[in-house]
């Protein structure tokens, strides 16, 4: 809300440094809990705590008693039936991505939901296979069970004179798929128990968008070969998708026309009707289940025409009725697949939670990320034991469940019931269905993922770094494969964070006249820099990686290098000492060094002056206090950088943490400025930052806490009050005392010595 321009306020309070603020406001000591106290609290038990834990593990106990039967049940029934039909066909289709027979896609759609129904916190997720994770499971399966391992030598007319033992290959691939699914479930469950769901937050939206788009590209390539029904080798790893594309074009002459026509017709019809569903979703109460209609028609045509026999079409074939008994995973495979399984599990969880959060915000309820880890972990362990492969959620299926009016997981339960009916009674009716039809259904459902490409221009306008993360992750996932691509994208994303903190935005601040507001002098025309005061802001944490950059930017903004200034002043003072010993310089009553017959360029006697007269120069015999104006021309040939400030304020308002290296570096900076008579102040600090500085030994007899101020304006007012009460006419002058009687040479501190020379008196011997 915009305020009227005449709305002003006035605050009257003292100027606060940290010590003065603590005098007026009593501090309260924080007593951290010990490990024993934390453990005791976590292990304590009461009736209420036991009830909360039970409801946390089984969220159904919380929402089911509140279920509004009359209001919600009709909507859940419609939603459940619609979603169940879609889930059935997607289960069959996504099984092809996982490189297992189609029936196992139905198992994945059914069993995993049973446990999520009791343990999940989302009311709208449709749990089951997801094309990206299904493809990643298929990558593991093809890596550990390639077709070449099941070739049978003989007089077969197949490739290379060999045949493939399909039954043995499918059985072993199912075992690999089940084992991988159980391992993924175990990993998710462990993450949930350890409450480390926050790790998934490192997968940012641009990274996930780029990765899923690349995964969609992999899916399309893997399904195009099924639509064309052309033989290709199974490639994995770097450039695998490129090799697959080359194989497709190399063997494109072997395309099966029946499969191609069926696939293209399915793709055109499904995408067209889906577009109608999207455009008229406000007028159509239930989306048209076009996948179901196409599947029924395609199955009927294939059965009636006998496409397999007459045109050698590739069909689903055997879909057994009923369920398989549970089987244990092959634990010996865990070591070979744990890396791929971890990345697949994390991607699946990240996508599911992202979708769940969208709908939870829309419908005003909470999602527990750690409980979702537990729910998906148990669901996949259970589903893997019953021959299903990894599942989380499919975006299109969840959208159908929510858009058709689904209110709770009762809709999900009904959709699982539809899948159950197909498994126990109707599955064998789908045996004549062509695989190209299922592949086309998969491709048609990837439209939403490919539309993410349109996010890149928007991201470029909003944040160029995020758009680059999207593009790099997508390109890496296409070229390197999904596993390595995800890792490369994650490393690149974290690198951008490090780089942005390693090279943060640093600025000089100025004052908005008549206010206590300080802004970047480059951003506003009416901003004024304060005379003799430089205000420096670093908009990032200060740590070992950016400490050098911090120093460089500070030097650039103040306009000089404090160390170089100190060295040049030392050099000039030593030369002045020599000239005083030779009697070529004297002091006036005003304390200003002047030359006596000395050419400032060559330091030689004036030819018009008698040498004997120069020797009789009256050099002071008692201590005389004089001043050197370091910003004026010196009587020696040394260029001393100009120091136009007497105070430096470092704004800590955007500094969130420090480490040991940065604390040492800051202390060094403070002392370097102090020894050239520039006072350093720290403003806008957080108390935890000061605690870290205290722990690292930042404060001592030289650097005290009175350099700390609550705000920039407090520091500015303090500096001005100090200047008004100071007896020193100009703080940029350095006092020098001359002693005629002293015979010892002047001892100056080394550059490395960090002593306080503020207002120091140097003894010069004549």
PDB file of N, CA, C and O in Angstrom, residues 1-54:
ATOM      1  N   UNK A   1       0.856  -1.192   0.000  1.00  0.00           N
ATOM      2  CA  UNK A   1       0.000   0.000   0.000  1.00  0.00           C
ATOM      3  C   UNK A   1       0.884   1.230   0.000  1.00  0.00           C
ATOM      4  O   UNK A   1       1.803   1.361   0.804  1.00  0.00           O
ATOM      5  N   UNK A   2       0.607   2.155  -0.908  1.00  0.00           N
ATOM      6  CA  UNK A   2       1.379   3.387  -0.992  1.00  0.00           C
ATOM      7  C   UNK A   2       0.913   4.372   0.073  1.00  0.00           C
ATOM      8  O   UNK A   2      -0.288   4.595   0.263  1.00  0.00           O
ATOM      9  N   UNK A   3       1.871   4.967   0.765  1.00  0.00           N
ATOM     10  CA  UNK A   3       1.555   5.958   1.784  1.00  0.00           C
ATOM     11  C   UNK A   3       1.536   7.350   1.172  1.00  0.00           C
ATOM     12  O   UNK A   3       2.264   7.621   0.214  1.00  0.00           O
ATOM     13  N   UNK A   4       0.714   8.257   1.710  1.00  0.00           N
ATOM     14  CA  UNK A   4       0.746   9.647   1.236  1.00  0.00           C
ATOM     15  C   UNK A   4       2.127  10.238   1.436  1.00  0.00           C
ATOM     16  O   UNK A   4       2.847   9.879   2.378  1.00  0.00           O
ATOM     17  N   UNK A   5       2.545  11.148   0.569  1.00  0.00           N
ATOM     18  CA  UNK A   5       3.912  11.689   0.653  1.00  0.00           C
ATOM     19  C   UNK A   5       4.184  12.479   1.919  1.00  0.00           C
ATOM     20  O   UNK A   5       5.335  12.694   2.272  1.00  0.00           O
ATOM     21  N   UNK A   6       3.135  12.913   2.608  1.00  0.00           N
ATOM     22  CA  UNK A   6       3.357  13.725   3.804  1.00  0.00           C
ATOM     23  C   UNK A   6       3.371  12.903   5.080  1.00  0.00           C
ATOM     24  O   UNK A   6       3.319  13.449   6.175  1.00  0.00           O
ATOM     25  N   UNK A   7       3.404  11.564   4.945  1.00  0.00           N
ATOM     26  CA  UNK A   7       3.439  10.710   6.134  1.00  0.00           C
ATOM     27  C   UNK A   7       4.877  10.598   6.632  1.00  0.00           C
ATOM     28  O   UNK A   7       5.686   9.891   6.048  1.00  0.00           O
ATOM     29  N   UNK A   8       5.212  11.298   7.686  1.00  0.00           N
ATOM     30  CA  UNK A   8       6.551  11.292   8.253  1.00  0.00           C
ATOM     31  C   UNK A   8       6.516  10.729   9.666  1.00  0.00           C
ATOM     32  O   UNK A   8       5.468  10.631  10.289  1.00  0.00           O
ATOM     33  N   UNK A   9       7.674  10.361  10.156  1.00  0.00           N
ATOM     34  CA  UNK A   9       7.764   9.931  11.540  1.00  0.00           C
ATOM     35  C   UNK A   9       9.070  10.431  12.123  1.00  0.00           C
ATOM     36  O   UNK A   9      10.038  10.700  11.400  1.00  0.00           O
ATOM     37  N   UNK A  10       9.100  10.544  13.414  1.00  0.00           N
ATOM     38  CA  UNK A  10      10.288  11.052  14.105  1.00  0.00           C
ATOM     39  C   UNK A  10      10.596  10.136  15.274  1.00  0.00           C
ATOM     40  O   UNK A  10       9.702   9.769  16.042  1.00  0.00           O
ATOM     41  N   UNK A  11      11.852   9.741  15.382  1.00  0.00           N
ATOM     42  CA  UNK A  11      12.301   8.871  16.465  1.00  0.00           C
ATOM     43  C   UNK A  11      13.409   9.583  17.222  1.00  0.00           C
ATOM     44  O   UNK A  11      14.380  10.054  16.617  1.00  0.00           O
ATOM     45  N   UNK A  12      13.250   9.666  18.525  1.00  0.00           N
ATOM     46  CA  UNK A  12      14.283  10.281  19.370  1.00  0.00           C
ATOM     47  C   UNK A  12      14.864   9.216  20.276  1.00  0.00           C
ATOM     48  O   UNK A  12      14.152   8.609  21.081  1.00  0.00           O
ATOM     49  N   UNK A  13      16.150   8.952  20.123  1.00  0.00           N
ATOM     50  CA  UNK A  13      16.835   7.960  20.951  1.00  0.00           C
ATOM     51  C   UNK A  13      18.312   8.272  20.975  1.00  0.00           C
ATOM     52  O   UNK A  13      18.816   9.028  20.131  1.00  0.00           O
ATOM     53  N   UNK A  14      19.047   7.695  21.917  1.00  0.00           N
ATOM     54  CA  UNK A  14      20.495   7.928  21.954  1.00  0.00           C
ATOM     55  C   UNK A  14      21.194   7.297  20.755  1.00  0.00           C
ATOM     56  O   UNK A  14      20.648   6.420  20.080  1.00  0.00           O
ATOM     57  N   UNK A  15      22.404   7.748  20.492  1.00  0.00           N
ATOM     58  CA  UNK A  15      23.267   7.097  19.512  1.00  0.00           C
ATOM     59  C   UNK A  15      23.850   5.860  20.174  1.00  0.00           C
ATOM     60  O   UNK A  15      24.509   5.949  21.212  1.00  0.00           O
ATOM     61  N   UNK A  16      23.598   4.704  19.576  1.00  0.00           N
ATOM     62  CA  UNK A  16      23.956   3.452  20.230  1.00  0.00           C
ATOM     63  C   UNK A  16      25.153   2.777  19.555  1.00  0.00           C
ATOM     64  O   UNK A  16      25.115   2.451  18.368  1.00  0.00           O
ATOM     65  N   UNK A  17      26.188   2.574  20.347  1.00  0.00           N
ATOM     66  CA  UNK A  17      27.197   1.589  20.002  1.00  0.00           C
ATOM     67  C   UNK A  17      26.801   0.315  20.745  1.00  0.00           C
ATOM     68  O   UNK A  17      25.865   0.320  21.549  1.00  0.00           O
ATOM     69  N   UNK A  18      27.519  -0.755  20.494  1.00  0.00           N
ATOM     70  CA  UNK A  18      27.154  -2.005  21.181  1.00  0.00           C
ATOM     71  C   UNK A  18      27.282  -1.881  22.695  1.00  0.00           C
ATOM     72  O   UNK A  18      26.360  -2.262  23.430  1.00  0.00           O
ATOM     73  N   UNK A  19      28.397  -1.332  23.245  1.00  0.00           N
ATOM     74  CA  UNK A  19      28.487  -1.210  24.705  1.00  0.00           C
ATOM     75  C   UNK A  19      27.398  -0.319  25.301  1.00  0.00           C
ATOM     76  O   UNK A  19      26.809  -0.655  26.325  1.00  0.00           O
ATOM     77  N   UNK A  20      27.108   0.823  24.651  1.00  0.00           N
ATOM     78  CA  UNK A  20      26.095   1.724  25.209  1.00  0.00           C
ATOM     79  C   UNK A  20      24.703   1.113  25.124  1.00  0.00           C
ATOM     80  O   UNK A  20      23.873   1.315  26.013  1.00  0.00           O
ATOM     81  N   UNK A  21      24.437   0.358  24.071  1.00  0.00           N
ATOM     82  CA  UNK A  21      23.129  -0.291  23.954  1.00  0.00           C
ATOM     83  C   UNK A  21      22.951  -1.340  25.048  1.00  0.00           C
ATOM     84  O   UNK A  21      21.866  -1.482  25.611  1.00  0.00           O
ATOM     85  N   UNK A  22      24.025  -2.091  25.331  1.00  0.00           N
ATOM     86  CA  UNK A  22      23.928  -3.116  26.371  1.00  0.00           C
ATOM     87  C   UNK A  22      23.832  -2.506  27.764  1.00  0.00           C
ATOM     88  O   UNK A  22      23.326  -3.144  28.690  1.00  0.00           O
ATOM     89  N   UNK A  23      24.313  -1.271  27.921  1.00  0.00           N
ATOM     90  CA  UNK A  23      24.128  -0.595  29.205  1.00  0.00           C
ATOM     91  C   UNK A  23      22.662  -0.249  29.434  1.00  0.00           C
ATOM     92  O   UNK A  23      22.139  -0.370  30.544  1.00  0.00           O
ATOM     93  N   UNK A  24      21.976   0.173  28.376  1.00  0.00           N
ATOM     94  CA  UNK A  24      20.571   0.558  28.502  1.00  0.00           C
ATOM     95  C   UNK A  24      19.623  -0.633  28.406  1.00  0.00           C
ATOM     96  O   UNK A  24      18.468  -0.540  28.821  1.00  0.00           O
ATOM     97  N   UNK A  25      20.094  -1.725  27.819  1.00  0.00           N
ATOM     98  CA  UNK A  25      19.233  -2.892  27.619  1.00  0.00           C
ATOM     99  C   UNK A  25      19.971  -4.132  28.118  1.00  0.00           C
ATOM    100  O   UNK A  25      20.996  -4.518  27.544  1.00  0.00           O
ATOM    101  N   UNK A  26      19.452  -4.718  29.150  1.00  0.00           N
ATOM    102  CA  UNK A  26      20.105  -5.869  29.767  1.00  0.00           C
ATOM    103  C   UNK A  26      20.049  -7.070  28.826  1.00  0.00           C
ATOM    104  O   UNK A  26      18.998  -7.414  28.274  1.00  0.00           O
ATOM    105  N   UNK A  27      21.177  -7.680  28.626  1.00  0.00           N
ATOM    106  CA  UNK A  27      21.247  -8.847  27.747  1.00  0.00           C
ATOM    107  C   UNK A  27      20.743 -10.087  28.472  1.00  0.00           C
ATOM    108  O   UNK A  27      20.782 -10.175  29.699  1.00  0.00           O
ATOM    109  N   UNK A  28      20.299 -11.039  27.691  1.00  0.00           N
ATOM    110  CA  UNK A  28      19.788 -12.294  28.245  1.00  0.00           C
ATOM    111  C   UNK A  28      20.641 -13.436  27.719  1.00  0.00           C
ATOM    112  O   UNK A  28      20.752 -13.624  26.503  1.00  0.00           O
ATOM    113  N   UNK A  29      21.238 -14.165  28.604  1.00  0.00           N
ATOM    114  CA  UNK A  29      22.141 -15.241  28.206  1.00  0.00           C
ATOM    115  C   UNK A  29      21.348 -16.429  27.670  1.00  0.00           C
ATOM    116  O   UNK A  29      20.333 -16.828  28.230  1.00  0.00           O
ATOM    117  N   UNK A  30      21.851 -16.962  26.564  1.00  0.00           N
ATOM    118  CA  UNK A  30      21.241 -18.157  25.991  1.00  0.00           C
ATOM    119  C   UNK A  30      21.970 -19.388  26.511  1.00  0.00           C
ATOM    120  O   UNK A  30      23.198 -19.462  26.427  1.00  0.00           O
ATOM    121  N   UNK A  31      21.223 -20.325  27.020  1.00  0.00           N
ATOM    122  CA  UNK A  31      21.818 -21.555  27.538  1.00  0.00           C
ATOM    123  C   UNK A  31      21.457 -22.687  26.577  1.00  0.00           C
ATOM    124  O   UNK A  31      20.317 -23.164  26.574  1.00  0.00           O
ATOM    125  N   UNK A  32      22.384 -23.095  25.736  1.00  0.00           N
ATOM    126  CA  UNK A  32      22.068 -24.166  24.787  1.00  0.00           C
ATOM    127  C   UNK A  32      21.840 -25.489  25.504  1.00  0.00           C
ATOM    128  O   UNK A  32      22.482 -25.790  26.518  1.00  0.00           O
ATOM    129  N   UNK A  33      20.923 -26.259  24.967  1.00  0.00           N
ATOM    130  CA  UNK A  33      20.631 -27.560  25.568  1.00  0.00           C
ATOM    131  C   UNK A  33      21.749 -28.540  25.263  1.00  0.00           C
ATOM    132  O   UNK A  33      22.327 -28.537  24.172  1.00  0.00           O
ATOM    133  N   UNK A  34      22.041 -29.364  26.227  1.00  0.00           N
ATOM    134  CA  UNK A  34      23.064 -30.380  26.037  1.00  0.00           C
ATOM    135  C   UNK A  34      22.507 -31.523  25.195  1.00  0.00           C
ATOM    136  O   UNK A  34      21.295 -31.643  25.001  1.00  0.00           O
ATOM    137  N   UNK A  35      23.409 -32.353  24.698  1.00  0.00           N
ATOM    138  CA  UNK A  35      22.989 -33.508  23.902  1.00  0.00           C
ATOM    139  C   UNK A  35      22.106 -34.432  24.736  1.00  0.00           C
ATOM    140  O   UNK A  35      21.112 -34.987  24.252  1.00  0.00           O
ATOM    141  N   UNK A  36      22.458 -34.549  26.018  1.00  0.00           N
ATOM    142  CA  UNK A  36      21.668 -35.413  26.893  1.00  0.00           C
ATOM    143  C   UNK A  36      20.252 -34.878  27.051  1.00  0.00           C
ATOM    144  O   UNK A  36      19.280 -35.654  27.024  1.00  0.00           O
ATOM    145  N   UNK A  37      20.118 -33.560  27.202  1.00  0.00           N
ATOM    146  CA  UNK A  37      18.787 -32.963  27.352  1.00  0.00           C
ATOM    147  C   UNK A  37      17.969 -33.118  26.078  1.00  0.00           C
ATOM    148  O   UNK A  37      16.761 -33.411  26.135  1.00  0.00           O
ATOM    149  N   UNK A  38      18.613 -32.940  24.946  1.00  0.00           N
ATOM    150  CA  UNK A  38      17.896 -33.117  23.681  1.00  0.00           C
ATOM    151  C   UNK A  38      17.442 -34.561  23.507  1.00  0.00           C
ATOM    152  O   UNK A  38      16.319 -34.834  23.079  1.00  0.00           O
ATOM    153  N   UNK A  39      18.339 -35.487  23.837  1.00  0.00           N
ATOM    154  CA  UNK A  39      18.004 -36.905  23.702  1.00  0.00           C
ATOM    155  C   UNK A  39      16.877 -37.285  24.651  1.00  0.00           C
ATOM    156  O   UNK A  39      15.965 -38.035  24.294  1.00  0.00           O
ATOM    157  N   UNK A  40      16.942 -36.741  25.866  1.00  0.00           N
ATOM    158  CA  UNK A  40      15.911 -37.032  26.856  1.00  0.00           C
ATOM    159  C   UNK A  40      14.554 -36.525  26.386  1.00  0.00           C
ATOM    160  O   UNK A  40      13.525 -37.201  26.531  1.00  0.00           O
ATOM    161  N   UNK A  41      14.559 -35.315  25.803  1.00  0.00           N
ATOM    162  CA  UNK A  41      13.304 -34.750  25.333  1.00  0.00           C
ATOM    163  C   UNK A  41      12.739 -35.554  24.166  1.00  0.00           C
ATOM    164  O   UNK A  41      11.521 -35.801  24.087  1.00  0.00           O
ATOM    165  N   UNK A  42      13.612 -35.968  23.252  1.00  0.00           N
ATOM    166  CA  UNK A  42      13.146 -36.720  22.093  1.00  0.00           C
ATOM    167  C   UNK A  42      12.636 -38.102  22.467  1.00  0.00           C
ATOM    168  O   UNK A  42      11.785 -38.671  21.778  1.00  0.00           O
ATOM    169  N   UNK A  43      13.160 -38.651  23.575  1.00  0.00           N
ATOM    170  CA  UNK A  43      12.753 -39.994  24.003  1.00  0.00           C
ATOM    171  C   UNK A  43      11.624 -39.972  25.031  1.00  0.00           C
ATOM    172  O   UNK A  43      11.163 -41.025  25.460  1.00  0.00           O
ATOM    173  N   UNK A  44      11.236 -38.792  25.479  1.00  0.00           N
ATOM    174  CA  UNK A  44      10.152 -38.712  26.450  1.00  0.00           C
ATOM    175  C   UNK A  44       8.841 -39.133  25.799  1.00  0.00           C
ATOM    176  O   UNK A  44       8.652 -38.996  24.593  1.00  0.00           O
ATOM    177  N   UNK A  45       7.938 -39.668  26.579  1.00  0.00           N
ATOM    178  CA  UNK A  45       6.691 -40.192  26.046  1.00  0.00           C
ATOM    179  C   UNK A  45       5.528 -39.768  26.926  1.00  0.00           C
ATOM    180  O   UNK A  45       5.632 -39.736  28.151  1.00  0.00           O
ATOM    181  N   UNK A  46       4.448 -39.426  26.280  1.00  0.00           N
ATOM    182  CA  UNK A  46       3.202 -39.114  26.954  1.00  0.00           C
ATOM    183  C   UNK A  46       2.078 -39.525  26.020  1.00  0.00           C
ATOM    184  O   UNK A  46       2.300 -39.854  24.844  1.00  0.00           O
ATOM    185  N   UNK A  47       0.868 -39.512  26.536  1.00  0.00           N
ATOM    186  CA  UNK A  47      -0.265 -39.919  25.710  1.00  0.00           C
ATOM    187  C   UNK A  47      -0.420 -39.003  24.496  1.00  0.00           C
ATOM    188  O   UNK A  47      -0.659 -39.468  23.378  1.00  0.00           O
ATOM    189  N   UNK A  48      -0.268 -37.714  24.719  1.00  0.00           N
ATOM    190  CA  UNK A  48      -0.407 -36.759  23.614  1.00  0.00           C
ATOM    191  C   UNK A  48       0.702 -36.948  22.589  1.00  0.00           C
ATOM    192  O   UNK A  48       0.460 -36.915  21.374  1.00  0.00           O
ATOM    193  N   UNK A  49       1.946 -37.141  23.086  1.00  0.00           N
ATOM    194  CA  UNK A  49       3.072 -37.316  22.169  1.00  0.00           C
ATOM    195  C   UNK A  49       2.912 -38.597  21.357  1.00  0.00           C
ATOM    196  O   UNK A  49       3.171 -38.620  20.155  1.00  0.00           O
ATOM    197  N   UNK A  50       2.460 -39.665  22.009  1.00  0.00           N
ATOM    198  CA  UNK A  50       2.251 -40.929  21.299  1.00  0.00           C
ATOM    199  C   UNK A  50       1.172 -40.774  20.226  1.00  0.00           C
ATOM    200  O   UNK A  50       1.296 -41.303  19.114  1.00  0.00           O
ATOM    201  N   UNK A  51       0.125 -40.020  20.538  1.00  0.00           N
ATOM    202  CA  UNK A  51      -0.944 -39.788  19.581  1.00  0.00           C
ATOM    203  C   UNK A  51      -0.442 -38.972  18.393  1.00  0.00           C
ATOM    204  O   UNK A  51      -0.749 -39.275  17.233  1.00  0.00           O
ATOM    205  N   UNK A  52       0.376 -37.941  18.683  1.00  0.00           N
ATOM    206  CA  UNK A  52       0.912 -37.106  17.608  1.00  0.00           C
ATOM    207  C   UNK A  52       1.847 -37.894  16.706  1.00  0.00           C
ATOM    208  O   UNK A  52       1.828 -37.734  15.478  1.00  0.00           O
ATOM    209  N   UNK A  53       2.673 -38.748  17.319  1.00  0.00           N
ATOM    210  CA  UNK A  53       3.600 -39.557  16.517  1.00  0.00           C
ATOM    211  C   UNK A  53       2.835 -40.525  15.627  1.00  0.00           C
ATOM    212  O   UNK A  53       3.155 -40.713  14.450  1.00  0.00           O
ATOM    213  N   UNK A  54       1.803 -41.138  16.182  1.00  0.00           N
ATOM    214  CA  UNK A  54       1.004 -42.086  15.406  1.00  0.00           C
ATOM    215  C   UNK A  54       0.318 -41.399  14.234  1.00  0.00           C
ATOM    216  O   UNK A  54       0.313 -41.900  13.106  1.00  0.00           O
TER     217      UNK A  54
END
